[in-house]
Amino acid sequence: MEAKINYYIKSRQILDNIKDLQRKPRILMHACCGPCSIFPLLDLCPYFNVTLYFNNSNIYPKSEYDRRLNELEKLLTYIKRDYGYNVELIVTQYDNDKYNLDLEPYKDMPEGHTRCFICYEKRMDEAYRYASENGFDYFTTVMTISRQKNSQVLNEIGQKLSFKYPNVKYFYSDFKKNKGIDIAREMRIKYNLYQQLYCGCKYTYSKGIIKEQERNK
C-alpha cells in the first residue's frame, strides 16, 4: 500500500520558504462556505494576500447556495474587523442544472466516491484557471479542513492541475490538522455562523433534511 503523504508538513514547508519575502505572494483560495474558510484564512493571511473564489454551483437548492454565500460574506467582515485582513471575494454565476450534467451519471454513488471527486476537480479546475489567467502566485482550496473530504485526493487533484496551469504554484494543505478543525469550530460558534447539515449537492440534500428533522425533534 502506498504511504500517505503528510500534506500538513508540506504546507508548513511552503510557509517557511515564503515567510521572509519582502512581498506577500497572491493566493487564490477556493471557498465552499464560511465555516470551512475560517481557519484557512487565519492560517494563510499572515503569509499571503488572499482572494477567495466562490464557484459552487454544486450547492442545491439556490436558497442554500445564497445562505452559504451570505455567511461567507459575513465572515469576511469579521476577519477584517478583528484581524485587519481585507480579503477580496470573487463570486461566479450560479447554474446548478448545467453543473450537474457531469455528476448525474454517478447520482446513485455514496458520498465520498467518484461523484465527489469529479465535483472537487470541476470547481478546483475552474478556480485554478482563473488564478492562472489573473496573475496569482498560488492556488489552494479550503476543502481540506473537512473531515468528510479526502485530503489526499484533493491534494492529488491540486498537483495534477499545477501541471495544467504551470504559472501558478499549488499550495498543499491539510487544514484540519494540528487542531485546525477545532479552532474552526470554536470560531464558527464565536461568530454564530450557519453550519450546514449536508455537503451541498442535490444528491446529498435528503441527508440534510433528515438531519434537520432529527435536530428539531
PDB file of C-alpha atoms in Angstrom:
ATOM      1  CA  MET A   1       0.000   0.000   0.000  1.00  0.00           C
ATOM      2  CA  GLU A   2       1.319   3.416  -0.967  1.00  0.00           C
ATOM      3  CA  ALA A   3       2.154   5.566   2.060  1.00  0.00           C
ATOM      4  CA  LYS A   4       0.031   8.664   2.560  1.00  0.00           C
ATOM      5  CA  ILE A   5       1.777  11.996   2.126  1.00  0.00           C
ATOM      6  CA  ASN A   6       1.704  14.354   5.088  1.00  0.00           C
ATOM      7  CA  TYR A   7       0.323  17.451   3.382  1.00  0.00           C
ATOM      8  CA  TYR A   8       0.255  19.406   6.607  1.00  0.00           C
ATOM      9  CA  ILE A   9       4.055  19.214   6.786  1.00  0.00           C
ATOM     10  CA  LYS A  10       4.284  20.190   3.109  1.00  0.00           C
ATOM     11  CA  SER A  11       2.161  23.256   3.834  1.00  0.00           C
ATOM     12  CA  ARG A  12       4.450  24.326   6.684  1.00  0.00           C
ATOM     13  CA  GLN A  13       7.465  23.933   4.422  1.00  0.00           C
ATOM     14  CA  ILE A  14       5.912  26.265   1.861  1.00  0.00           C
ATOM     15  CA  LEU A  15       5.160  28.847   4.544  1.00  0.00           C
ATOM     16  CA  ASP A  16       8.718  28.615   5.867  1.00  0.00           C
ATOM     17  CA  ASN A  17      10.021  29.327   2.368  1.00  0.00           C
ATOM     18  CA  ILE A  18       7.923  32.467   1.877  1.00  0.00           C
ATOM     19  CA  LYS A  19       7.733  33.968   5.374  1.00  0.00           C
ATOM     20  CA  ASP A  20      10.708  36.285   4.847  1.00  0.00           C
ATOM     21  CA  LEU A  21       9.789  37.516   1.371  1.00  0.00           C
ATOM     22  CA  GLN A  22       9.544  41.287   1.039  1.00  0.00           C
ATOM     23  CA  ARG A  23       6.268  40.976  -0.865  1.00  0.00           C
ATOM     24  CA  LYS A  24       3.389  38.740   0.175  1.00  0.00           C
ATOM     25  CA  PRO A  25       2.552  36.329  -2.668  1.00  0.00           C
ATOM     26  CA  ARG A  26      -1.009  36.410  -4.011  1.00  0.00           C
ATOM     27  CA  ILE A  27      -3.051  33.273  -3.444  1.00  0.00           C
ATOM     28  CA  LEU A  28      -6.462  32.406  -4.846  1.00  0.00           C
ATOM     29  CA  MET A  29      -8.316  30.111  -2.473  1.00  0.00           C
ATOM     30  CA  HIS A  30     -11.430  28.223  -3.492  1.00  0.00           C
ATOM     31  CA  ALA A  31     -14.026  28.598  -0.720  1.00  0.00           C
ATOM     32  CA  CYS A  32     -17.136  26.454  -0.317  1.00  0.00           C
ATOM     33  CA  CYS A  33     -18.657  28.182   2.735  1.00  0.00           C
ATOM     34  CA  GLY A  34     -17.933  30.382   5.744  1.00  0.00           C
ATOM     35  CA  PRO A  35     -17.236  27.744   8.419  1.00  0.00           C
ATOM     36  CA  CYS A  36     -14.723  25.927   6.197  1.00  0.00           C
ATOM     37  CA  SER A  37     -12.959  29.199   5.355  1.00  0.00           C
ATOM     38  CA  ILE A  38     -12.312  30.455   8.893  1.00  0.00           C
ATOM     39  CA  PHE A  39      -9.156  28.545   9.769  1.00  0.00           C
ATOM     40  CA  PRO A  40      -7.600  28.603   6.269  1.00  0.00           C
ATOM     41  CA  LEU A  41      -7.940  32.396   6.273  1.00  0.00           C
ATOM     42  CA  LEU A  42      -6.403  32.776   9.717  1.00  0.00           C
ATOM     43  CA  ASP A  43      -3.639  30.370   8.723  1.00  0.00           C
ATOM     44  CA  LEU A  44      -2.710  31.936   5.376  1.00  0.00           C
ATOM     45  CA  CYS A  45      -3.450  35.665   5.649  1.00  0.00           C
ATOM     46  CA  PRO A  46      -0.231  36.359   7.608  1.00  0.00           C
ATOM     47  CA  TYR A  47       1.758  34.997   4.650  1.00  0.00           C
ATOM     48  CA  PHE A  48      -0.351  35.758   1.562  1.00  0.00           C
ATOM     49  CA  ASN A  49      -2.584  38.371   0.043  1.00  0.00           C
ATOM     50  CA  VAL A  50      -5.657  36.136  -0.081  1.00  0.00           C
ATOM     51  CA  THR A  51      -8.536  36.258  -2.547  1.00  0.00           C
ATOM     52  CA  LEU A  52     -11.450  33.846  -2.165  1.00  0.00           C
ATOM     53  CA  TYR A  53     -13.159  32.271  -5.159  1.00  0.00           C
ATOM     54  CA  PHE A  54     -16.743  31.124  -4.632  1.00  0.00           C
ATOM     55  CA  ASN A  55     -17.748  28.932  -7.591  1.00  0.00           C
ATOM     56  CA  ASN A  56     -20.123  26.424  -6.071  1.00  0.00           C
ATOM     57  CA  SER A  57     -22.934  25.685  -8.488  1.00  0.00           C
ATOM     58  CA  ASN A  58     -22.971  22.214  -6.953  1.00  0.00           C
ATOM     59  CA  ILE A  59     -24.948  23.584  -3.999  1.00  0.00           C
ATOM     60  CA  TYR A  60     -28.662  22.766  -4.041  1.00  0.00           C
ATOM     61  CA  PRO A  61     -31.165  24.375  -3.730  1.00  0.00           C
ATOM     62  CA  LYS A  62     -30.492  28.007  -4.651  1.00  0.00           C
ATOM     63  CA  SER A  63     -31.688  29.144  -1.216  1.00  0.00           C
ATOM     64  CA  GLU A  64     -28.941  27.024   0.364  1.00  0.00           C
ATOM     65  CA  TYR A  65     -26.378  28.479  -2.037  1.00  0.00           C
ATOM     66  CA  ASP A  66     -27.453  32.007  -1.122  1.00  0.00           C
ATOM     67  CA  ARG A  67     -27.324  31.240   2.590  1.00  0.00           C
ATOM     68  CA  ARG A  68     -23.794  29.849   2.422  1.00  0.00           C
ATOM     69  CA  LEU A  69     -22.613  32.779   0.328  1.00  0.00           C
ATOM     70  CA  ASN A  70     -24.165  35.269   2.739  1.00  0.00           C
ATOM     71  CA  GLU A  71     -22.458  33.582   5.699  1.00  0.00           C
ATOM     72  CA  LEU A  72     -19.112  33.744   3.901  1.00  0.00           C
ATOM     73  CA  GLU A  73     -19.593  37.445   3.206  1.00  0.00           C
ATOM     74  CA  LYS A  74     -20.463  37.975   6.862  1.00  0.00           C
ATOM     75  CA  LEU A  75     -17.324  36.107   7.937  1.00  0.00           C
ATOM     76  CA  LEU A  76     -15.119  38.371   5.821  1.00  0.00           C
ATOM     77  CA  THR A  77     -16.440  41.435   7.623  1.00  0.00           C
ATOM     78  CA  TYR A  78     -15.436  39.813  10.938  1.00  0.00           C
ATOM     79  CA  ILE A  79     -12.000  38.884   9.601  1.00  0.00           C
ATOM     80  CA  LYS A  80     -11.405  42.492   8.565  1.00  0.00           C
ATOM     81  CA  ARG A  81     -12.773  43.900  11.827  1.00  0.00           C
ATOM     82  CA  ASP A  82     -10.944  41.545  14.187  1.00  0.00           C
ATOM     83  CA  TYR A  83      -7.705  40.821  12.295  1.00  0.00           C
ATOM     84  CA  GLY A  84      -7.336  43.622   9.759  1.00  0.00           C
ATOM     85  CA  TYR A  85      -7.228  41.319   6.730  1.00  0.00           C
ATOM     86  CA  ASN A  86      -9.059  42.719   3.721  1.00  0.00           C
ATOM     87  CA  VAL A  87      -9.944  39.591   1.745  1.00  0.00           C
ATOM     88  CA  GLU A  88     -11.461  40.013  -1.714  1.00  0.00           C
ATOM     89  CA  LEU A  89     -14.291  37.659  -2.699  1.00  0.00           C
ATOM     90  CA  ILE A  90     -14.998  36.624  -6.283  1.00  0.00           C
ATOM     91  CA  VAL A  91     -18.394  35.035  -6.946  1.00  0.00           C
ATOM     92  CA  THR A  92     -19.227  33.240 -10.184  1.00  0.00           C
ATOM     93  CA  GLN A  93     -22.633  32.743 -11.780  1.00  0.00           C
ATOM     94  CA  TYR A  94     -24.827  30.017 -10.282  1.00  0.00           C
ATOM     95  CA  ASP A  95     -26.034  27.279 -12.668  1.00  0.00           C
ATOM     96  CA  ASN A  96     -26.908  24.068 -10.843  1.00  0.00           C
ATOM     97  CA  ASP A  97     -28.563  22.353 -13.819  1.00  0.00           C
ATOM     98  CA  LYS A  98     -25.536  22.749 -16.075  1.00  0.00           C
ATOM     99  CA  TYR A  99     -23.143  21.831 -13.289  1.00  0.00           C
ATOM    100  CA  ASN A 100     -24.908  18.548 -12.575  1.00  0.00           C
ATOM    101  CA  LEU A 101     -24.592  17.244 -16.129  1.00  0.00           C
ATOM    102  CA  ASP A 102     -21.216  15.719 -15.251  1.00  0.00           C
ATOM    103  CA  LEU A 103     -22.436  14.360 -11.909  1.00  0.00           C
ATOM    104  CA  GLU A 104     -25.758  12.845 -12.893  1.00  0.00           C
ATOM    105  CA  PRO A 105     -24.259   9.546 -14.184  1.00  0.00           C
ATOM    106  CA  TYR A 106     -22.914   8.971 -10.655  1.00  0.00           C
ATOM    107  CA  LYS A 107     -26.010  10.118  -8.745  1.00  0.00           C
ATOM    108  CA  ASP A 108     -26.528   6.763  -7.001  1.00  0.00           C
ATOM    109  CA  MET A 109     -22.983   6.515  -5.670  1.00  0.00           C
ATOM    110  CA  PRO A 110     -22.451   7.037  -1.925  1.00  0.00           C
ATOM    111  CA  GLU A 111     -20.870  10.247  -0.753  1.00  0.00           C
ATOM    112  CA  GLY A 112     -17.081  10.306  -0.797  1.00  0.00           C
ATOM    113  CA  HIS A 113     -16.531   8.452  -4.058  1.00  0.00           C
ATOM    114  CA  THR A 114     -16.267   9.180  -7.798  1.00  0.00           C
ATOM    115  CA  ARG A 115     -19.087  11.748  -7.964  1.00  0.00           C
ATOM    116  CA  CYS A 116     -17.496  13.785  -5.197  1.00  0.00           C
ATOM    117  CA  PHE A 117     -14.032  13.587  -6.739  1.00  0.00           C
ATOM    118  CA  ILE A 118     -15.421  14.880 -10.048  1.00  0.00           C
ATOM    119  CA  CYS A 119     -17.122  17.688  -8.155  1.00  0.00           C
ATOM    120  CA  TYR A 120     -13.907  18.658  -6.370  1.00  0.00           C
ATOM    121  CA  GLU A 121     -11.970  18.765  -9.620  1.00  0.00           C
ATOM    122  CA  LYS A 122     -14.590  20.730 -11.560  1.00  0.00           C
ATOM    123  CA  ARG A 123     -14.539  23.568  -9.046  1.00  0.00           C
ATOM    124  CA  MET A 124     -10.800  23.469  -8.439  1.00  0.00           C
ATOM    125  CA  ASP A 125     -10.061  23.444 -12.173  1.00  0.00           C
ATOM    126  CA  GLU A 126     -12.254  26.480 -12.822  1.00  0.00           C
ATOM    127  CA  ALA A 127     -10.709  28.384  -9.932  1.00  0.00           C
ATOM    128  CA  TYR A 128      -7.157  27.355 -10.850  1.00  0.00           C
ATOM    129  CA  ARG A 129      -7.745  28.583 -14.399  1.00  0.00           C
ATOM    130  CA  TYR A 130      -8.851  31.948 -13.028  1.00  0.00           C
ATOM    131  CA  ALA A 131      -5.699  32.114 -10.907  1.00  0.00           C
ATOM    132  CA  SER A 132      -3.588  31.329 -13.967  1.00  0.00           C
ATOM    133  CA  GLU A 133      -5.281  33.999 -16.079  1.00  0.00           C
ATOM    134  CA  ASN A 134      -5.109  36.700 -13.414  1.00  0.00           C
ATOM    135  CA  GLY A 135      -1.548  36.694 -12.158  1.00  0.00           C
ATOM    136  CA  PHE A 136      -1.833  34.797  -8.890  1.00  0.00           C
ATOM    137  CA  ASP A 137       1.262  33.147  -7.441  1.00  0.00           C
ATOM    138  CA  TYR A 138      -0.519  30.262  -5.673  1.00  0.00           C
ATOM    139  CA  PHE A 139      -3.826  28.416  -5.655  1.00  0.00           C
ATOM    140  CA  THR A 140      -5.451  26.252  -2.986  1.00  0.00           C
ATOM    141  CA  THR A 141      -8.822  25.174  -1.590  1.00  0.00           C
ATOM    142  CA  VAL A 142     -10.329  25.334   1.887  1.00  0.00           C
ATOM    143  CA  MET A 143     -11.892  21.886   1.463  1.00  0.00           C
ATOM    144  CA  THR A 144      -9.090  20.020   3.250  1.00  0.00           C
ATOM    145  CA  ILE A 145     -10.456  21.415   6.529  1.00  0.00           C
ATOM    146  CA  SER A 146     -13.362  18.961   6.327  1.00  0.00           C
ATOM    147  CA  ARG A 147     -13.251  15.510   7.907  1.00  0.00           C
ATOM    148  CA  GLN A 148     -15.771  14.413   5.272  1.00  0.00           C
ATOM    149  CA  LYS A 149     -13.453  15.214   2.371  1.00  0.00           C
ATOM    150  CA  ASN A 150     -10.403  13.214   1.352  1.00  0.00           C
ATOM    151  CA  SER A 151      -7.370  15.470   1.682  1.00  0.00           C
ATOM    152  CA  GLN A 152      -5.159  13.014  -0.188  1.00  0.00           C
ATOM    153  CA  VAL A 153      -7.489  13.165  -3.193  1.00  0.00           C
ATOM    154  CA  LEU A 154      -7.834  16.953  -3.018  1.00  0.00           C
ATOM    155  CA  ASN A 155      -4.073  17.471  -2.980  1.00  0.00           C
ATOM    156  CA  GLU A 156      -3.578  14.973  -5.793  1.00  0.00           C
ATOM    157  CA  ILE A 157      -6.075  16.969  -7.854  1.00  0.00           C
ATOM    158  CA  GLY A 158      -4.237  20.165  -6.990  1.00  0.00           C
ATOM    159  CA  GLN A 159      -0.919  18.672  -8.001  1.00  0.00           C
ATOM    160  CA  LYS A 160      -2.369  17.490 -11.318  1.00  0.00           C
ATOM    161  CA  LEU A 161      -3.807  20.925 -12.030  1.00  0.00           C
ATOM    162  CA  SER A 162      -0.457  22.545 -11.234  1.00  0.00           C
ATOM    163  CA  PHE A 163       0.913  20.856 -14.359  1.00  0.00           C
ATOM    164  CA  LYS A 164      -2.061  22.126 -16.365  1.00  0.00           C
ATOM    165  CA  TYR A 165      -1.506  25.687 -15.094  1.00  0.00           C
ATOM    166  CA  PRO A 166       2.281  25.769 -14.531  1.00  0.00           C
ATOM    167  CA  ASN A 167       2.496  29.519 -13.944  1.00  0.00           C
ATOM    168  CA  VAL A 168       0.658  29.139 -10.603  1.00  0.00           C
ATOM    169  CA  LYS A 169       2.013  27.044  -7.742  1.00  0.00           C
ATOM    170  CA  TYR A 170      -0.282  24.770  -5.782  1.00  0.00           C
ATOM    171  CA  PHE A 171      -0.378  25.240  -2.010  1.00  0.00           C
ATOM    172  CA  TYR A 172      -0.608  21.779  -0.454  1.00  0.00           C
ATOM    173  CA  SER A 173      -2.709  21.658   2.681  1.00  0.00           C
ATOM    174  CA  ASP A 174      -4.447  19.632   5.319  1.00  0.00           C
ATOM    175  CA  PHE A 175      -6.100  22.421   7.257  1.00  0.00           C
ATOM    176  CA  LYS A 176      -7.850  20.086   9.689  1.00  0.00           C
ATOM    177  CA  LYS A 177      -4.507  19.008  11.210  1.00  0.00           C
ATOM    178  CA  ASN A 178      -2.792  20.474  14.261  1.00  0.00           C
ATOM    179  CA  LYS A 179      -6.166  21.412  15.820  1.00  0.00           C
ATOM    180  CA  GLY A 180      -7.190  23.411  12.778  1.00  0.00           C
ATOM    181  CA  ILE A 181     -10.624  21.818  12.780  1.00  0.00           C
ATOM    182  CA  ASP A 182     -11.039  22.560  16.489  1.00  0.00           C
ATOM    183  CA  ILE A 183     -10.116  26.214  16.007  1.00  0.00           C
ATOM    184  CA  ALA A 184     -12.546  26.395  13.088  1.00  0.00           C
ATOM    185  CA  ARG A 185     -15.352  25.033  15.267  1.00  0.00           C
ATOM    186  CA  GLU A 186     -14.615  27.499  18.067  1.00  0.00           C
ATOM    187  CA  MET A 187     -14.567  30.425  15.651  1.00  0.00           C
ATOM    188  CA  ARG A 188     -17.792  29.307  13.948  1.00  0.00           C
ATOM    189  CA  ILE A 189     -19.508  29.330  17.334  1.00  0.00           C
ATOM    190  CA  LYS A 190     -17.960  32.684  18.236  1.00  0.00           C
ATOM    191  CA  TYR A 191     -19.234  34.286  15.035  1.00  0.00           C
ATOM    192  CA  ASN A 192     -22.545  32.386  15.116  1.00  0.00           C
ATOM    193  CA  LEU A 193     -22.143  31.145  11.561  1.00  0.00           C
ATOM    194  CA  TYR A 194     -24.652  28.786   9.989  1.00  0.00           C
ATOM    195  CA  GLN A 195     -23.350  25.208   9.942  1.00  0.00           C
ATOM    196  CA  GLN A 196     -24.769  23.298   7.004  1.00  0.00           C
ATOM    197  CA  LEU A 197     -26.037  19.751   7.536  1.00  0.00           C
ATOM    198  CA  TYR A 198     -25.003  18.229   4.198  1.00  0.00           C
ATOM    199  CA  CYS A 199     -22.191  18.656   1.705  1.00  0.00           C
ATOM    200  CA  GLY A 200     -24.234  20.674  -0.744  1.00  0.00           C
ATOM    201  CA  CYS A 201     -25.344  18.807  -3.865  1.00  0.00           C
ATOM    202  CA  LYS A 202     -28.862  17.618  -4.584  1.00  0.00           C
ATOM    203  CA  TYR A 203     -27.679  14.034  -4.216  1.00  0.00           C
ATOM    204  CA  THR A 204     -26.893  14.620  -0.542  1.00  0.00           C
ATOM    205  CA  TYR A 205     -29.783  17.042   0.070  1.00  0.00           C
ATOM    206  CA  SER A 206     -32.004  14.336   1.550  1.00  0.00           C
ATOM    207  CA  LYS A 207     -29.368  13.698   4.244  1.00  0.00           C
ATOM    208  CA  GLY A 208     -29.623  17.329   5.243  1.00  0.00           C
ATOM    209  CA  ILE A 209     -33.395  17.120   5.510  1.00  0.00           C
ATOM    210  CA  ILE A 210     -33.145  14.057   7.760  1.00  0.00           C
ATOM    211  CA  LYS A 211     -30.534  15.727   9.986  1.00  0.00           C
ATOM    212  CA  GLU A 212     -32.670  18.859  10.251  1.00  0.00           C
ATOM    213  CA  GLN A 213     -35.690  16.804  11.273  1.00  0.00           C
ATOM    214  CA  GLU A 214     -33.666  14.936  13.901  1.00  0.00           C
ATOM    215  CA  ARG A 215     -32.247  18.171  15.275  1.00  0.00           C
ATOM    216  CA  ASN A 216     -35.712  19.690  15.588  1.00  0.00           C
ATOM    217  CA  LYS A 217     -37.229  16.725  17.474  1.00  0.00           C
TER     218      LYS A 217
END
